[in-house]
Short mmCIF file of C-alpha atoms and ligand atoms in Angstrom, two decimals:
data_model
loop_
_atom_site.label_atom_id
_atom_site.label_comp_id
_atom_site.label_asym_id
_atom_site.label_seq_id
_atom_site.Cartn_x
_atom_site.Cartn_y
_atom_site.Cartn_z
CA MET P 10 34.15 47.21 -13.03
CA ARG P 11 32.46 45.16 -11.04
CA LEU P 12 30.03 44.69 -12.77
CA LYS P 13 31.57 45.11 -16.37
CA ASP P 14 29.42 44.19 -19.08
CA LYS P 15 26.05 43.29 -16.67
CA VAL P 16 22.23 45.06 -17.36
CA ALA P 17 20.31 46.26 -14.35
CA LEU P 18 17.64 47.12 -13.71
CA ILE P 19 15.75 49.24 -10.85
CA THR P 20 13.19 50.22 -10.22
CA GLY P 21 12.29 53.22 -7.91
CA GLY P 22 15.40 54.46 -9.36
CA GLY P 23 14.87 57.73 -9.69
CA ASN P 24 15.17 58.34 -6.16
CA GLY P 25 16.29 57.49 -2.84
CA ILE P 26 18.44 54.41 -2.91
CA GLY P 27 17.52 52.94 -6.36
CA ARG P 28 19.32 56.27 -7.46
CA ALA P 29 22.77 56.51 -6.31
CA SER P 30 22.16 52.34 -6.20
CA ALA P 31 22.30 53.42 -10.51
CA ILE P 32 24.65 55.99 -10.52
CA LEU P 33 26.95 54.13 -8.95
CA PHE P 34 26.85 50.95 -10.81
CA ALA P 35 27.33 52.26 -13.18
CA LYS P 36 30.29 53.26 -12.32
CA GLU P 37 30.45 49.61 -12.17
CA GLY P 38 30.31 49.48 -15.70
CA ALA P 39 26.75 48.12 -15.81
CA LYS P 40 23.89 49.98 -18.32
CA ILE P 41 21.01 50.55 -16.51
CA VAL P 42 17.59 50.40 -16.90
CA VAL P 43 15.89 53.19 -15.03
CA ALA P 44 12.40 52.52 -14.24
CA ASP P 45 9.80 54.20 -11.32
CA VAL P 46 6.62 56.27 -11.16
CA ASP P 47 8.81 59.82 -11.18
CA GLU P 48 9.19 60.62 -14.58
CA LYS P 49 11.63 63.51 -13.66
CA GLY P 50 13.44 62.04 -10.62
CA GLY P 51 13.34 59.33 -13.48
CA ASN P 52 15.50 60.59 -16.44
CA GLU P 53 17.90 62.80 -14.19
CA THR P 54 19.21 59.97 -13.38
CA VAL P 55 19.63 58.30 -16.70
CA GLU P 56 21.01 61.91 -16.83
CA GLU P 57 23.61 62.13 -14.71
CA ILE P 58 24.08 58.25 -15.90
CA LYS P 59 25.16 59.58 -19.09
CA ASN P 60 26.58 62.60 -18.69
CA ASN P 61 29.36 59.96 -16.07
CA GLY P 62 30.13 58.51 -19.56
CA GLY P 63 26.96 55.28 -18.81
CA GLU P 64 24.80 53.81 -20.30
CA ALA P 65 20.68 54.40 -19.44
CA VAL P 66 17.26 54.68 -20.43
CA PHE P 67 14.23 55.18 -18.46
CA ILE P 68 10.97 53.14 -18.05
CA ARG P 69 8.38 54.76 -16.69
CA THR P 70 6.30 52.09 -14.90
CA ASP P 71 4.57 51.37 -11.91
CA VAL P 72 5.75 48.10 -10.57
CA SER P 73 2.01 48.13 -9.21
CA ASN P 74 0.92 47.18 -12.66
CA GLN P 75 0.96 43.86 -14.27
CA ALA P 76 1.44 44.71 -17.28
CA GLN P 77 3.98 48.11 -17.22
CA CYS P 78 6.29 45.43 -15.20
CA GLU P 79 6.09 43.11 -17.99
CA ALA P 80 7.12 46.05 -20.67
CA MET P 81 9.96 47.51 -18.02
CA ILE P 82 11.36 43.60 -18.59
CA SER P 83 10.88 44.00 -22.93
CA ALA P 84 12.68 47.29 -22.15
CA ALA P 85 16.02 46.11 -20.23
CA GLU P 86 16.51 43.33 -23.62
CA SER P 87 15.27 45.09 -26.48
CA ASN P 88 17.67 47.74 -25.06
CA PHE P 89 20.55 46.07 -23.95
CA GLY P 90 19.60 42.22 -25.20
CA GLY P 91 19.22 40.85 -21.66
CA LEU P 92 19.65 41.03 -17.75
CA HIS P 93 21.76 39.69 -14.81
CA ILE P 94 20.54 42.11 -12.03
CA LEU P 95 17.26 43.09 -10.86
CA PHE P 96 17.02 44.86 -8.01
CA ASN P 97 13.40 45.01 -6.59
CA ASN P 98 13.18 48.13 -5.19
CA ALA P 99 10.29 50.90 -5.44
CA GLY P 100 8.79 50.45 -1.87
CA ILE P 101 5.81 53.65 -0.85
CA MET P 102 4.87 53.97 3.05
CA HIS P 103 1.51 55.44 3.32
CA ASN P 104 1.81 58.81 5.58
CA ASP P 105 -2.38 57.28 6.58
CA ASP P 106 -0.76 53.59 7.74
CA GLY P 107 -0.88 53.14 11.61
CA ASN P 108 -2.28 50.59 13.41
CA SER P 109 -5.04 48.26 12.57
CA GLN P 110 -7.33 50.14 14.06
CA SER P 111 -6.29 53.51 11.55
CA THR P 112 -5.71 52.30 8.90
CA GLN P 113 -7.63 52.48 6.09
CA VAL P 114 -8.59 49.53 3.35
CA ASP P 115 -6.64 50.65 0.58
CA VAL P 116 -4.09 52.22 2.08
CA TRP P 117 -3.42 48.55 3.19
CA ASP P 118 -4.09 47.38 -0.06
CA LEU P 119 -2.03 50.48 -1.65
CA THR P 120 1.24 49.57 0.47
CA MET P 121 1.59 45.20 -0.83
CA ASN P 122 -0.37 45.90 -3.97
CA ILE P 123 3.75 48.60 -4.59
CA ASN P 124 5.40 46.51 -1.49
CA VAL P 125 4.48 43.00 -2.77
CA LYS P 126 3.23 42.61 -5.31
CA GLY P 127 5.34 44.29 -7.01
CA VAL P 128 8.21 42.20 -5.89
CA PHE P 129 6.16 40.35 -7.20
CA PHE P 130 5.66 41.01 -10.94
CA GLY P 131 9.06 42.29 -11.15
CA CYS P 132 10.82 38.10 -10.51
CA LYS P 133 7.37 37.32 -12.77
CA TYR P 134 8.65 38.58 -15.38
CA GLY P 135 12.48 39.55 -14.88
CA ILE P 136 13.73 35.63 -13.59
CA PRO P 137 12.83 34.03 -17.04
CA LEU P 138 15.27 36.82 -18.49
CA ILE P 139 17.30 36.14 -15.99
CA ARG P 140 18.06 32.69 -16.86
CA LYS P 141 18.38 33.63 -20.55
CA SER P 142 20.97 35.86 -19.93
CA GLY P 143 22.77 33.59 -18.62
CA GLY P 144 22.13 33.86 -14.55
CA GLY P 145 22.57 36.96 -12.23
CA SER P 146 21.61 38.66 -8.68
CA ILE P 147 17.96 39.51 -7.70
CA ILE P 148 18.54 42.00 -4.28
CA ASN P 149 14.51 42.97 -3.09
CA THR P 150 14.13 45.66 -0.16
CA ALA P 151 13.10 45.10 2.73
CA SER P 152 13.03 46.76 5.32
CA PHE P 153 14.57 46.97 9.87
CA VAL P 154 11.14 46.18 10.63
CA ALA P 155 10.67 42.48 8.52
CA HIS P 156 12.72 42.04 12.53
CA LEU P 157 11.10 44.69 15.21
CA GLY P 158 7.39 46.21 15.69
CA ALA P 159 7.16 49.98 16.93
CA ALA P 160 5.18 52.04 19.17
CA THR P 161 4.46 54.05 16.17
CA PRO P 162 2.95 52.10 14.23
CA GLN P 163 3.05 51.10 9.81
CA LEU P 164 1.39 47.96 9.49
CA ALA P 165 1.01 47.89 6.26
CA TYR P 166 4.39 48.68 5.17
CA THR P 167 5.93 46.72 7.95
CA ALA P 168 3.46 43.74 7.24
CA SER P 169 4.33 44.46 3.50
CA LYS P 170 8.47 43.80 4.26
CA GLY P 171 7.93 41.09 6.47
CA ALA P 172 6.23 39.45 3.14
CA VAL P 173 9.38 41.22 0.52
CA LEU P 174 12.08 39.18 3.30
CA SER P 175 10.52 35.29 3.29
CA MET P 176 8.98 35.60 -0.82
CA SER P 177 13.04 36.04 -1.50
CA ARG P 178 14.57 33.20 0.86
CA GLU P 179 12.23 30.56 -1.09
CA LEU P 180 12.69 32.68 -4.93
CA ALA P 181 16.50 31.82 -4.11
CA VAL P 182 16.00 28.23 -2.48
CA ILE P 183 13.85 27.92 -6.06
CA HIS P 184 16.19 28.94 -7.98
CA ALA P 185 19.58 28.77 -7.27
CA ARG P 186 20.26 25.73 -8.85
CA GLU P 187 20.61 28.49 -11.87
CA ASN P 188 22.93 30.49 -11.22
CA ILE P 189 20.10 32.75 -9.85
CA ARG P 190 20.88 33.72 -6.54
CA VAL P 191 18.11 36.28 -4.35
CA ASN P 192 18.63 38.41 -1.88
CA ALA P 193 17.05 41.09 -0.12
CA LEU P 194 18.59 44.53 0.82
CA SER P 195 17.48 45.41 4.27
CA PRO P 196 18.09 49.32 5.20
CA GLY P 197 17.52 51.18 8.57
CA PRO P 198 16.16 54.66 8.99
CA LEU P 199 17.09 56.67 6.50
CA ARG P 200 17.36 60.23 5.79
CA THR P 201 15.27 59.49 2.37
CA GLU P 202 12.44 61.95 1.50
CA LEU P 203 10.26 58.37 1.74
CA LEU P 204 11.00 57.86 5.06
CA MET P 205 11.69 62.42 6.29
CA SER P 206 8.07 62.88 4.70
CA PHE P 207 7.16 60.09 6.96
CA LEU P 208 8.71 61.65 10.02
CA ASP P 209 8.04 65.37 9.47
CA THR P 210 8.66 66.99 12.91
CA GLU P 211 12.66 67.60 14.39
CA GLU P 212 10.85 66.49 17.71
CA LYS P 213 9.39 62.54 15.68
CA LYS P 214 13.30 61.64 13.80
CA GLN P 215 14.40 61.75 17.16
CA ARG P 216 12.24 59.54 18.69
CA ARG P 217 13.12 57.17 15.97
CA LEU P 218 16.54 57.73 16.09
CA VAL P 219 17.00 57.51 19.82
CA HIS P 220 17.19 53.69 19.05
CA VAL P 221 19.60 53.30 16.50
CA PRO P 222 23.20 53.03 18.45
CA MET P 223 25.72 54.81 15.33
CA GLY P 224 22.77 57.67 16.45
CA ARG P 225 21.98 58.75 12.63
CA PHE P 226 19.82 58.06 10.21
CA GLY P 227 22.07 56.15 7.34
CA GLU P 228 22.48 57.49 3.61
CA ALA P 229 20.85 56.42 0.25
CA GLU P 230 24.51 56.05 -1.10
CA GLU P 231 25.29 53.47 2.45
CA MET P 232 22.67 51.65 1.12
CA ALA P 233 23.48 51.76 -3.28
CA LYS P 234 28.00 50.51 -1.40
CA ALA P 235 25.04 46.75 0.36
CA ALA P 236 22.81 46.82 -2.89
CA LEU P 237 26.63 45.99 -5.31
CA PHE P 238 28.17 43.38 -2.68
CA LEU P 239 25.08 41.38 -4.00
CA ALA P 240 24.85 42.18 -7.46
CA SER P 241 28.62 41.55 -8.18
CA ASP P 242 30.21 37.86 -7.93
CA ASP P 243 32.19 39.87 -4.89
CA SER P 244 28.84 37.89 -3.19
CA SER P 245 28.79 34.96 -5.70
CA TYR P 246 28.63 32.20 -2.47
CA MET P 247 25.79 33.97 -0.76
CA THR P 248 21.29 33.56 -1.44
CA GLY P 249 18.48 33.11 0.67
CA ASN P 250 20.46 36.06 2.48
CA GLU P 251 19.76 39.10 4.66
CA PHE P 252 21.46 42.00 4.47
CA LEU P 253 20.93 43.12 7.55
CA VAL P 254 22.26 47.87 6.99
CA ASP P 255 20.61 49.39 9.75
CA GLY P 256 23.53 51.15 11.79
CA GLY P 257 22.90 48.70 14.59
CA ILE P 258 19.41 49.17 15.15
CA THR P 259 18.57 45.70 15.26
CA ALA P 260 21.04 44.79 17.16
CA ALA P 261 20.30 47.24 20.53
CA TYR P 262 18.71 46.71 24.38
CA VAL P 263 19.62 50.13 25.21
CA THR P 264 20.91 52.42 23.02
CA PRO P 265 24.86 54.97 23.99
CA GLU P 266 22.99 58.44 25.73
P1 NAD Y 1 11.89 57.08 -2.16
O1 NAD Y 1 10.99 57.87 -2.16
O2 NAD Y 1 13.56 57.79 -2.09
O3 NAD Y 1 12.28 56.45 -3.41
C1 NAD Y 1 11.32 55.57 -3.04
C2 NAD Y 1 10.95 55.10 -4.77
O4 NAD Y 1 9.97 53.94 -5.53
C3 NAD Y 1 10.51 56.70 -6.07
O5 NAD Y 1 11.44 56.99 -6.89
C4 NAD Y 1 9.31 56.19 -6.56
O6 NAD Y 1 8.91 57.17 -6.74
C5 NAD Y 1 9.51 55.59 -6.44
N1 NAD Y 1 8.13 54.56 -6.25
C6 NAD Y 1 6.96 54.72 -6.00
N2 NAD Y 1 6.30 53.69 -5.96
C7 NAD Y 1 6.09 53.14 -7.14
C8 NAD Y 1 5.66 52.45 -8.11
N3 NAD Y 1 4.39 51.76 -7.17
N4 NAD Y 1 5.97 52.23 -9.07
C9 NAD Y 1 7.41 52.22 -9.17
N5 NAD Y 1 8.03 53.14 -7.66
C10 NAD Y 1 7.18 53.64 -7.21
O7 NAD Y 1 12.67 56.44 -0.67
P2 NAD Y 1 13.93 55.45 -0.34
O8 NAD Y 1 14.13 55.92 1.26
O9 NAD Y 1 14.84 55.15 -1.41
O10 NAD Y 1 13.60 53.08 -0.90
C11 NAD Y 1 13.76 52.43 -1.52
C12 NAD Y 1 13.55 51.37 -0.31
O11 NAD Y 1 13.84 51.58 0.50
C13 NAD Y 1 11.88 51.01 0.08
O12 NAD Y 1 11.10 49.60 -0.38
C14 NAD Y 1 11.66 51.41 0.72
O13 NAD Y 1 10.52 50.68 1.70
C15 NAD Y 1 13.15 50.73 1.57
N6 NAD Y 1 13.34 51.44 2.97
C16 NAD Y 1 13.64 52.80 3.28
C17 NAD Y 1 14.03 52.62 4.09
C18 NAD Y 1 14.15 54.43 4.60
O14 NAD Y 1 14.12 54.62 6.21
N7 NAD Y 1 13.90 55.39 3.46
C19 NAD Y 1 14.64 51.54 5.40
C20 NAD Y 1 14.20 50.72 5.01
C21 NAD Y 1 13.30 50.30 3.53
#
């Protein structure tokens, strides 16, 4: 019960990393606010937590919408009396995201609004409530692409994750003496809807996998375990850091045959 009596809000909690984390955090004793644009997925996550005897609520939230972000934080206070863990995890990778020539401005703006501004809004409204609740842990989902360039471009996505990483560092420094820790989680390529719908042929999947020393995609549950470490007091002296959980992709020069 590493998160006993804690309240955790997870954006993008309706699928993938967010859902796996919501379920794991609840098993560790946290009360969960699931925020997502996907009502079906969000409600399914809540049902699963309740079926396991946990406490959870769903609030439909588009993280690029300022008023809705304010409302999701209010939901944590009105339902569970505070907030200790804020997992800014919602993100998109647009199918029409490409290089500087092919990427349209609307795709760029949408990606930045969700992936970057969404984290900013989460912190804007979440930090005062975390402070009021006595402190806590903020985890922002970045990505290994904040470190590596790819010849198969997704320029808006890559730039957005670099922004999440640098924003997380500065937030950590600003709030370090308020008992608020801020760290980034940077997953490698995962077998979730987000990447599998982008790599929609076996050839594209293999083209990516050749760069992963472990030779497989990561699982959402493997990211949830890393997020739990960052959320809990197990990481009590860790802030302004990045947890790269990437199958070794950022360590590889050449991979085994
Ligand atoms: P996913 O698509 O399974 O889940 C993402 C969730 O975010 C979905 O439930 C979706 O409905 C929600 N979402 C999308 N736009 C939203 C919005 N505007 N407001 C609220 N919720 C919204 O993907 P995932 O792999 O679990 O991705 C989670 C995070 O991990 C993302 O930030 C993603 O960029 C990051 N990430 C993923 C990979 C990967 O390979 N899958 C790698 C590195 C980083």
